[in-house]
Amino acid sequence: MELDKDRCIKMNDGNKIPALGFGTYSPDAVQKSKCEEATKVAIEVGFRHIDGAFVYGIEEEVGRAVHEKIADGTVKREDIFYTGKLWSTFHRPELVRSCLEQSLKKLKFDYLDLFIIHNPMSLKAMEACKDAGLVKSIGVSNFNIRQLEMILNKPGLKYKPVLNQVECHPYLNQGKLLAFCKSKDILLEAYCVLGSQRDKMWIDQSTPVLLEDPVLGAVAKKYNRSPALVALRYQLQRGIVVLFKSYTRKRIEENFQVFDFQLSEEDMKTIDGMNKNRSYVRLEQFLGHPQLYTDE
């Protein structure tokens, strides 16, 4: 999938999504207080894709950051691609629009660029939100191949999902899922691309630290780049939309340099070989059914 001059990828509905996105999930009050400033920094550095969600409880802060950067002339609203998500408690058809409208009110936006199901549930009610002009594109998150097939084969499906947002990194490279999504003209979007910030609420603490892996470190040294930059670049070259999160200007600036170099085919294969089908995120405690997010 080719990037255009604005570093965007065209989705199956004709809309474009920036290939590199800035994540806003903040696990506690201290980090939430930093998120507004970090979002402003990200926009100043060049990020135009902001990933949020109703359940993150951070949309007011993110909205303020975006509007401040609009007010000072850094961007216009149409320059920003904002993703919101429908949480599981709002999947009854009459509640879908309510969740969306609450997000729009907190953000002070007229529309979302992308609205995705945060977990594998019903899609139909979201189509009405697109018809109403409240969202431009609709997608899914944490869907495996079987669940995608169920959606795609559903009678009366009006809009095919434009993307599937899942955990994806060298230890869980989602090869089968990526191939399936490409065959159906659905983008794969990766979170936890750097192996996560090891939040105890979500993350299996027994998992190894990705950025300390010697294989990744050796590739990074070869290019005189950080392991984080190499992990990000690896996904971009696979045609995957990448989400990144940090609270520090230095890291935000550094990781936006992901477009400044390219990995060789040999090094891409080396990183492919790091795959362990090992997940960091423990979604089963919230969903009640494990491994929804793997490529099987």
Short mmCIF file of C-alpha atoms in Angstrom, two decimals, residues 36-279:
data_model
loop_
_atom_site.label_atom_id
_atom_site.label_comp_id
_atom_site.label_asym_id
_atom_site.label_seq_id
_atom_site.Cartn_x
_atom_site.Cartn_y
_atom_site.Cartn_z
CA GLU A 36 -3.44 17.30 26.61
CA GLU A 37 0.06 18.77 26.41
CA ALA A 38 1.42 15.67 24.63
CA THR A 39 -1.33 15.89 22.01
CA LYS A 40 -0.44 19.53 21.34
CA VAL A 41 3.22 18.57 20.99
CA ALA A 42 2.33 15.75 18.60
CA ILE A 43 0.39 18.14 16.35
CA GLU A 44 3.27 20.65 16.45
CA VAL A 45 5.71 17.90 15.45
CA GLY A 46 3.56 16.86 12.49
CA PHE A 47 1.11 14.17 13.65
CA ARG A 48 -2.28 14.60 12.00
CA HIS A 49 -3.87 11.30 13.07
CA ILE A 50 -5.15 11.21 16.67
CA ASP A 51 -6.50 7.94 18.10
CA GLY A 52 -8.96 8.19 20.99
CA ALA A 53 -11.92 6.40 22.52
CA PHE A 54 -14.93 7.09 24.72
CA VAL A 55 -13.68 4.61 27.31
CA TYR A 56 -10.31 6.37 27.66
CA GLY A 57 -12.01 9.23 29.49
CA ILE A 58 -9.63 11.69 27.84
CA GLU A 59 -11.66 13.21 25.01
CA GLU A 60 -12.20 16.62 26.63
CA GLU A 61 -8.44 17.05 27.06
CA VAL A 62 -7.72 15.86 23.52
CA GLY A 63 -10.42 18.14 22.13
CA ARG A 64 -8.91 21.12 23.94
CA ALA A 65 -5.48 20.32 22.53
CA VAL A 66 -6.78 20.10 18.97
CA HIS A 67 -8.80 23.31 19.26
CA GLU A 68 -5.81 25.18 20.69
CA LYS A 69 -3.73 24.13 17.69
CA ILE A 70 -6.56 25.20 15.39
CA ALA A 71 -6.82 28.55 17.18
CA ASP A 72 -3.10 29.28 16.83
CA GLY A 73 -3.13 28.44 13.13
CA THR A 74 -1.09 25.22 13.28
CA VAL A 75 -3.89 23.14 11.72
CA LYS A 76 -7.47 23.27 10.53
CA ARG A 77 -10.06 20.73 11.68
CA GLU A 78 -9.99 19.07 8.26
CA ASP A 79 -6.24 18.48 8.69
CA ILE A 80 -6.85 16.28 11.73
CA PHE A 81 -7.94 12.65 11.38
CA TYR A 82 -9.60 11.68 14.66
CA THR A 83 -10.61 8.12 15.54
CA GLY A 84 -13.24 7.40 18.20
CA LYS A 85 -14.47 4.03 19.43
CA LEU A 86 -17.77 2.52 20.54
CA TRP A 87 -17.39 0.79 23.90
CA SER A 88 -19.13 -2.54 24.64
CA THR A 89 -21.82 -1.09 26.93
CA PHE A 90 -23.23 0.96 24.04
CA HIS A 91 -23.83 -1.79 21.48
CA ARG A 92 -27.62 -1.75 21.72
CA PRO A 93 -28.74 0.11 18.56
CA GLU A 94 -30.45 2.92 20.48
CA LEU A 95 -27.24 3.61 22.46
CA VAL A 96 -24.74 3.75 19.59
CA ARG A 97 -25.56 7.29 18.53
CA SER A 98 -25.67 8.38 22.18
CA CYS A 99 -22.08 7.23 22.69
CA LEU A 100 -20.98 8.97 19.52
CA GLU A 101 -22.75 12.21 20.42
CA GLN A 102 -21.17 12.18 23.89
CA SER A 103 -17.74 11.91 22.27
CA LEU A 104 -18.53 14.72 19.82
CA LYS A 105 -19.72 16.94 22.67
CA LYS A 106 -16.58 16.34 24.74
CA LEU A 107 -14.31 16.89 21.75
CA LYS A 108 -16.40 19.82 20.44
CA PHE A 109 -16.28 18.27 16.97
CA ASP A 110 -19.05 18.10 14.37
CA TYR A 111 -17.92 14.69 13.14
CA LEU A 112 -15.41 11.89 13.67
CA ASP A 113 -13.16 10.84 10.82
CA LEU A 114 -13.30 7.21 11.89
CA PHE A 115 -15.63 5.43 14.32
CA ILE A 116 -14.78 1.85 15.21
CA ILE A 117 -16.24 -0.90 17.32
CA HIS A 118 -13.81 -1.24 20.21
CA ASN A 119 -14.60 -4.94 20.59
CA PRO A 120 -16.28 -7.54 18.38
CA MET A 121 -19.99 -6.74 18.56
CA SER A 122 -22.75 -5.41 16.28
CA LEU A 123 -21.90 -3.11 13.35
CA LYS A 124 -25.30 -2.23 11.91
CA ALA A 125 -26.20 0.72 14.15
CA MET A 126 -22.93 2.41 13.26
CA GLU A 127 -23.93 2.55 9.60
CA ALA A 128 -26.73 4.96 10.48
CA CYS A 129 -24.16 7.29 12.07
CA LYS A 130 -22.24 7.38 8.79
CA ASP A 131 -25.46 8.05 6.86
CA ALA A 132 -26.19 10.93 9.24
CA GLY A 133 -22.81 12.50 8.50
CA LEU A 134 -21.57 12.15 12.09
CA VAL A 135 -18.70 9.90 11.02
CA LYS A 136 -16.82 9.69 7.74
CA SER A 137 -15.62 6.08 7.97
CA ILE A 138 -16.40 3.06 10.11
CA GLY A 139 -14.16 0.20 11.15
CA VAL A 140 -13.55 -2.49 13.75
CA SER A 141 -11.04 -3.34 16.46
CA ASN A 142 -9.77 -6.64 17.89
CA PHE A 143 -11.48 -8.75 15.18
CA ASN A 144 -9.92 -12.04 14.12
CA ILE A 145 -10.38 -13.62 10.67
CA ARG A 146 -13.51 -15.54 11.63
CA GLN A 147 -15.18 -12.45 13.02
CA LEU A 148 -14.24 -10.38 9.98
CA GLU A 149 -15.74 -13.06 7.75
CA MET A 150 -18.96 -12.92 9.78
CA ILE A 151 -19.16 -9.15 9.23
CA LEU A 152 -18.29 -9.32 5.53
CA ASN A 153 -20.81 -12.11 4.86
CA LYS A 154 -23.60 -10.44 6.80
CA PRO A 155 -26.73 -9.95 4.66
CA GLY A 156 -27.48 -6.30 4.08
CA LEU A 157 -24.00 -5.04 5.01
CA LYS A 158 -23.96 -1.45 3.80
CA TYR A 159 -20.37 -0.40 4.53
CA LYS A 160 -17.41 -2.71 4.65
CA PRO A 161 -15.09 -1.85 7.56
CA VAL A 162 -12.22 0.32 6.36
CA LEU A 163 -9.76 -1.07 8.91
CA ASN A 164 -9.21 -3.46 11.80
CA GLN A 165 -7.25 -2.08 14.77
CA VAL A 166 -5.36 -4.81 16.66
CA GLU A 167 -2.33 -5.41 18.84
CA CYS A 168 0.62 -5.90 16.49
CA HIS A 169 4.39 -5.86 17.04
CA PRO A 170 7.38 -8.10 16.19
CA TYR A 171 6.40 -10.62 18.91
CA LEU A 172 2.83 -10.76 17.53
CA ASN A 173 3.13 -9.81 13.88
CA GLN A 174 -0.39 -10.88 12.85
CA GLY A 175 0.87 -12.27 9.53
CA LYS A 176 -2.23 -14.31 8.71
CA LEU A 177 -4.60 -11.55 9.73
CA LEU A 178 -2.65 -8.98 7.69
CA ALA A 179 -2.79 -11.19 4.58
CA PHE A 180 -6.54 -11.72 5.02
CA CYS A 181 -7.20 -8.01 5.51
CA LYS A 182 -5.18 -7.11 2.43
CA SER A 183 -7.16 -9.66 0.40
CA LYS A 184 -10.39 -7.93 1.47
CA ASP A 185 -9.08 -4.35 1.00
CA ILE A 186 -9.23 -3.70 4.75
CA LEU A 187 -6.34 -1.88 6.40
CA LEU A 188 -4.70 -3.27 9.51
CA GLU A 189 -3.94 -0.69 12.19
CA ALA A 190 -1.46 -1.57 14.93
CA TYR A 191 -1.48 -0.64 18.60
CA CYS A 192 1.14 -1.70 21.18
CA VAL A 193 3.69 -1.49 18.34
CA LEU A 194 6.50 -0.92 20.85
CA GLY A 195 5.37 -3.66 23.20
CA SER A 196 3.22 -1.39 25.42
CA GLN A 197 3.99 0.75 28.45
CA ARG A 198 3.35 -2.25 30.71
CA ASP A 199 0.27 -0.90 32.44
CA LYS A 200 -0.64 -3.55 35.03
CA MET A 201 -4.35 -3.15 34.29
CA TRP A 202 -3.97 -4.44 30.73
CA ILE A 203 -0.52 -5.93 30.31
CA ASP A 204 0.82 -9.40 31.11
CA GLN A 205 3.83 -8.53 33.28
CA SER A 206 5.56 -11.83 32.48
CA THR A 207 6.09 -10.89 28.84
CA PRO A 208 9.61 -9.91 27.71
CA VAL A 209 10.39 -6.26 26.94
CA LEU A 210 10.29 -5.92 23.15
CA LEU A 211 12.61 -2.93 22.90
CA GLU A 212 15.32 -4.85 24.80
CA ASP A 213 15.31 -7.72 22.30
CA PRO A 214 18.89 -8.21 20.95
CA VAL A 215 17.67 -8.98 17.41
CA LEU A 216 15.77 -5.69 17.21
CA GLY A 217 18.71 -3.94 18.84
CA ALA A 218 21.15 -5.28 16.22
CA VAL A 219 18.97 -4.05 13.35
CA ALA A 220 18.59 -0.66 15.04
CA LYS A 221 22.38 -0.34 15.46
CA LYS A 222 22.87 -1.11 11.76
CA TYR A 223 20.73 1.90 10.81
CA ASN A 224 21.90 4.10 13.68
CA ARG A 225 18.30 4.34 14.86
CA SER A 226 16.50 3.44 18.08
CA PRO A 227 14.79 0.04 18.45
CA ALA A 228 11.49 1.95 18.74
CA LEU A 229 11.99 3.63 15.36
CA VAL A 230 12.84 0.30 13.73
CA ALA A 231 9.74 -1.34 15.23
CA LEU A 232 7.59 1.50 13.86
CA ARG A 233 9.24 1.43 10.44
CA TYR A 234 8.79 -2.35 10.21
CA GLN A 235 5.03 -1.98 10.43
CA LEU A 236 4.83 0.91 7.96
CA GLN A 237 6.69 -1.12 5.35
CA ARG A 238 4.17 -3.93 5.79
CA GLY A 239 1.38 -1.53 4.81
CA ILE A 240 0.09 -1.21 8.36
CA VAL A 241 -1.23 2.01 9.92
CA VAL A 242 0.78 2.58 13.09
CA LEU A 243 -0.23 4.12 16.43
CA PHE A 244 2.41 5.51 18.77
CA LYS A 245 2.11 7.14 22.19
CA SER A 246 4.45 9.17 24.38
CA TYR A 247 4.29 12.06 26.82
CA THR A 248 7.74 13.46 26.07
CA ARG A 249 8.57 15.88 23.24
CA LYS A 250 11.92 14.20 22.57
CA ARG A 251 10.36 10.79 21.90
CA ILE A 252 7.48 12.27 19.91
CA GLU A 253 9.93 14.16 17.70
CA GLU A 254 12.25 11.17 17.36
CA ASN A 255 9.55 8.72 16.35
CA PHE A 256 8.12 11.06 13.72
CA GLN A 257 11.43 10.47 11.91
CA VAL A 258 10.13 7.04 10.93
CA PHE A 259 9.68 8.30 7.37
CA ASP A 260 13.37 9.21 7.04
CA PHE A 261 14.81 5.73 6.40
CA GLN A 262 13.89 2.33 4.98
CA LEU A 263 14.62 -1.20 6.13
CA SER A 264 16.09 -3.69 3.66
CA GLU A 265 14.13 -6.77 2.63
CA GLU A 266 16.65 -8.88 4.55
CA ASP A 267 16.14 -6.91 7.75
CA MET A 268 12.35 -7.07 7.32
CA LYS A 269 12.66 -10.86 7.20
CA THR A 270 14.91 -10.82 10.26
CA ILE A 271 12.24 -8.95 12.23
CA ASP A 272 9.56 -11.30 10.83
CA GLY A 273 11.56 -14.08 12.49
CA MET A 274 11.02 -12.50 15.92
CA ASN A 275 7.35 -13.49 15.89
CA LYS A 276 6.30 -15.58 18.90
CA ASN A 277 2.51 -15.13 18.61
CA ARG A 278 2.91 -13.54 22.03
CA SER A 279 0.40 -10.93 23.15
#
